[in-house]
Each structure stands twice: as C-alpha cells, then as structure tokens.
mmCIF file of C-alpha atoms in Angstrom:
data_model
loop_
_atom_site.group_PDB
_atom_site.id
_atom_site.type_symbol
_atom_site.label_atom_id
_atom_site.label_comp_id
_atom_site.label_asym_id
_atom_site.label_seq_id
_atom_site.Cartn_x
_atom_site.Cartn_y
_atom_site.Cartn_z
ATOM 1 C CA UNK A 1 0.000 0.000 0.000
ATOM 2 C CA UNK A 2 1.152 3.431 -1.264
ATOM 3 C CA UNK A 3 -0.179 6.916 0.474
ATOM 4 C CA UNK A 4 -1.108 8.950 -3.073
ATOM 5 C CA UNK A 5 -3.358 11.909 -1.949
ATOM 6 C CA UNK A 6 -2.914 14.156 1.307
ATOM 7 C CA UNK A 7 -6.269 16.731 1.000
ATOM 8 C CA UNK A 8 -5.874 20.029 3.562
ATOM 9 C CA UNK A 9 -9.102 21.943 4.207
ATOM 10 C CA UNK A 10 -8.771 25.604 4.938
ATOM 11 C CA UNK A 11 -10.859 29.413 5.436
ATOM 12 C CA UNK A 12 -7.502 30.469 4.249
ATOM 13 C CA UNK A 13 -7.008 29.038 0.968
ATOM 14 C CA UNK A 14 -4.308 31.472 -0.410
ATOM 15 C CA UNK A 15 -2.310 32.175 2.560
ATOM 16 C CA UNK A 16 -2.283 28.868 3.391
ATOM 17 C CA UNK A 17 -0.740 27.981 -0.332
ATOM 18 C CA UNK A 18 1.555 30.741 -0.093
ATOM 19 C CA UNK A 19 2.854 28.821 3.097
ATOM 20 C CA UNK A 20 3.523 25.484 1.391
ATOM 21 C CA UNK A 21 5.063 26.846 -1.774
ATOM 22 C CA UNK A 22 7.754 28.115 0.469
ATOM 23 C CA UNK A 23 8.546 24.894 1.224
ATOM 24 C CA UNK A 24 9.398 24.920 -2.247
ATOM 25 C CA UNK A 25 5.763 23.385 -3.511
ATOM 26 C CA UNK A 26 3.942 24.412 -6.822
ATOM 27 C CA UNK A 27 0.797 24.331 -6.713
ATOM 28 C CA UNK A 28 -1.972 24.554 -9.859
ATOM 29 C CA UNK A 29 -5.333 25.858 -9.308
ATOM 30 C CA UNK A 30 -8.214 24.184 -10.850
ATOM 31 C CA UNK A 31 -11.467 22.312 -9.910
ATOM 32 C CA UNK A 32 -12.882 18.897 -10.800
ATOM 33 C CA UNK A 33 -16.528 19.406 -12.630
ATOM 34 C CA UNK A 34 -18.828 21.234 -9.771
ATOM 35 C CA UNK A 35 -16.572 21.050 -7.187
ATOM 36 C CA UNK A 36 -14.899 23.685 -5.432
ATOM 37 C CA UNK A 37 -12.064 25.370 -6.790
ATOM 38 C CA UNK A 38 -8.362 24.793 -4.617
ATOM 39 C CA UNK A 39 -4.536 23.741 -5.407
ATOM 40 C CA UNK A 40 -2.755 20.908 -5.898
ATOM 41 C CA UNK A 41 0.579 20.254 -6.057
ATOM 42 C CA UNK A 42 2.255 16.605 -7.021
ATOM 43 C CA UNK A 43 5.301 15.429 -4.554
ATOM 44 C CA UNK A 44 7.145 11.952 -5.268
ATOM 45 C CA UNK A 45 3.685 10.566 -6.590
ATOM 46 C CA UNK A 46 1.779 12.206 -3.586
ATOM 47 C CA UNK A 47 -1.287 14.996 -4.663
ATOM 48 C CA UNK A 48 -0.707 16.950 -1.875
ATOM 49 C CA UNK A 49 -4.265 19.644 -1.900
ATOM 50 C CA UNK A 50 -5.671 22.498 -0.696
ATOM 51 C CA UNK A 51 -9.355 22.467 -0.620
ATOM 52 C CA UNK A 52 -11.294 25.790 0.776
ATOM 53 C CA UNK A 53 -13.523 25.053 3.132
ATOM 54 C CA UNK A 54 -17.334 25.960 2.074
ATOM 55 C CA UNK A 55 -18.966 25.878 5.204
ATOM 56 C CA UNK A 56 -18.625 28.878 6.966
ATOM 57 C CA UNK A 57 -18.844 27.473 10.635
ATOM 58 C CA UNK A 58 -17.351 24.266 9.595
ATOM 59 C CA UNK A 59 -14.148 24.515 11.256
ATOM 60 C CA UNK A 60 -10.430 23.746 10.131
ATOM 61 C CA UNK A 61 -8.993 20.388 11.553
ATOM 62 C CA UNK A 62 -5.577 21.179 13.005
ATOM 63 C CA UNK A 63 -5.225 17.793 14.612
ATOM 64 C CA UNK A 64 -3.762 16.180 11.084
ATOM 65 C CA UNK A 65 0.231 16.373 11.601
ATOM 66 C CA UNK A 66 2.234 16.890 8.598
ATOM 67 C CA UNK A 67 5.955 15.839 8.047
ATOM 68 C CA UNK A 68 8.001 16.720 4.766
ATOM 69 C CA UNK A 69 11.988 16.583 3.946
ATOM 70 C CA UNK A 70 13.734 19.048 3.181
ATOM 71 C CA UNK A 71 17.211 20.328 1.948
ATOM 72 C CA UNK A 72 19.404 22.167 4.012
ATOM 73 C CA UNK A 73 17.135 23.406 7.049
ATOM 74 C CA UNK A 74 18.798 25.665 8.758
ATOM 75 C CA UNK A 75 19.010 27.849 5.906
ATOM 76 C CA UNK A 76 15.263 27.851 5.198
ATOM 77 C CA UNK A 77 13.676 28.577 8.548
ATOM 78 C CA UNK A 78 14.668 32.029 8.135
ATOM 79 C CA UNK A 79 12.276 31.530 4.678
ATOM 80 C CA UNK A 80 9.663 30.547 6.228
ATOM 81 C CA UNK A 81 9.362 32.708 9.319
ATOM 82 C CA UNK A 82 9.031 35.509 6.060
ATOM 83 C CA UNK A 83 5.872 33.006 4.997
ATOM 84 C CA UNK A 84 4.260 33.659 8.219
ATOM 85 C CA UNK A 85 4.903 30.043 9.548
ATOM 86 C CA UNK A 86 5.716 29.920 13.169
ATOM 87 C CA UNK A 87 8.863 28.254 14.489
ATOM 88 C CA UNK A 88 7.654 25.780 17.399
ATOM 89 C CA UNK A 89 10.901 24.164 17.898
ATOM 90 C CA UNK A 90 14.450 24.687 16.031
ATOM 91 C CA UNK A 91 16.383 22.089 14.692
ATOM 92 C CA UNK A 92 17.943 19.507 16.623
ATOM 93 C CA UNK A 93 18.576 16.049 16.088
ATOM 94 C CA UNK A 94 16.230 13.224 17.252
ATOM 95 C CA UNK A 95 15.819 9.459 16.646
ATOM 96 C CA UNK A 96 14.190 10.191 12.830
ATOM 97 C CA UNK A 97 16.942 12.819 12.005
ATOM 98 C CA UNK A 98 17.942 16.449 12.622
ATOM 99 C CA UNK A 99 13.782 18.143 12.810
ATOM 100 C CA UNK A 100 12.195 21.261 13.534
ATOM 101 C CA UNK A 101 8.463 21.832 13.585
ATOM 102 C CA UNK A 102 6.765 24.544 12.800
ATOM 103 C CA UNK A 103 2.757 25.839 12.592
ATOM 104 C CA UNK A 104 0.886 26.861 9.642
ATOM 105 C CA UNK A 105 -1.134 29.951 9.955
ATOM 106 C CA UNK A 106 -4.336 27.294 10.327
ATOM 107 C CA UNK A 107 -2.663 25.973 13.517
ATOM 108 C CA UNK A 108 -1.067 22.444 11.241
ATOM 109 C CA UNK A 109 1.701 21.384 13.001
ATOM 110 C CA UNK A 110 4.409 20.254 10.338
ATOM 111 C CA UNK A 111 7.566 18.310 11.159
ATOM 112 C CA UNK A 112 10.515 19.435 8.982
ATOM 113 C CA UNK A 113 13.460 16.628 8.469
ATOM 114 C CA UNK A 114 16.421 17.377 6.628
ATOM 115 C CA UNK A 115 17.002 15.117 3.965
ATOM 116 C CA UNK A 116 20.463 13.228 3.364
ATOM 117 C CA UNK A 117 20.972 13.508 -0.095
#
C-alpha cells in the first residue's frame, strides 16, 4: 500500500498555499466538474491539496500532523518565518533525524526533516 493523496481543508485558501510553496511546492489551481475550486501540487507521486472550506462554521482540523523533507534546514527557517509560519521548535537532532516543527497559519503542526541527499 502506497499513500497517493494528502487533502488540507482551509478558510484560508491562499495564505495557506503561499505557506507550502515556500517549502518549495507548486501548486496549480483548478477544480474537478462542480466542485470547489483549490490547489494541488504533485510530490514523489503524492497529490498533496488544498481544498477551501465551504462551510462557513465548519471549522479547520488542526489535529492532522504533517511531516516533509527538506534540503538544508537551517538555511530555510529564516524563509519561512518571512511566509508567516511559526517556528515551534528549532532544529535539533532526534531518533528520525535532525527536525524542527513549525505551525501553519491554520494551527497544522508540520515536522521538517532534513534530507540526506
């Protein structure tokens, strides 16, 4: 079994896109027939999407946990503290590699490893 599609849900649709493409993400924006309008962006055979959310009290789930790899990153953090992501905890290394999470501006928590290649 393969993971092939990761779907977000957000009030903040553009910010929140902003936010991943400085992770170094593109992102297209189209819809499928009716439905609603939001990004996508393909990662090592993953759809990773950002869907709006269309119900006004419906409220954004900031229990999922994200992780991605990364390349050098102690030279992005400084990147994304520009893209409005907040720094929970600097790098440092632990048993899955040298991590540092940080908080979309939905309240995701996303685990940054740095990759080895």
């Amino acid at each position: 079994m393969t993971i092939n599609l990761i779907v977000i849900k957000t009030h903040l649709l553009h910010q929140i896109k902003d936010q991943y493409e400085a992770l170094g993400m593109s992102f297209s924006y189209h819809n499928h027939g009716k439905g609603p309008y939001h990004y996508a962006s393909e990662l090592n055979g993953v759809i990773f999407e950002i869907y709006p959310i269309t119900k006004p009290e419906e409220k954004t789930d900031i229990s999922t946990r994200l992780g991605f790899e990364v390349s050098h990153l102690n030279e992005i953090l400084p990147q994304l503290e520009n893209a409005n992501w907040k720094i929970l905890s600097l790098p440092k290394a632990t048993p899955y590699g040298y991590t540092a999470t940080i908080q979309d501006v939905d309240g995701r928590k996303v685990a940054l490893t740095e990759s080895h290649s």
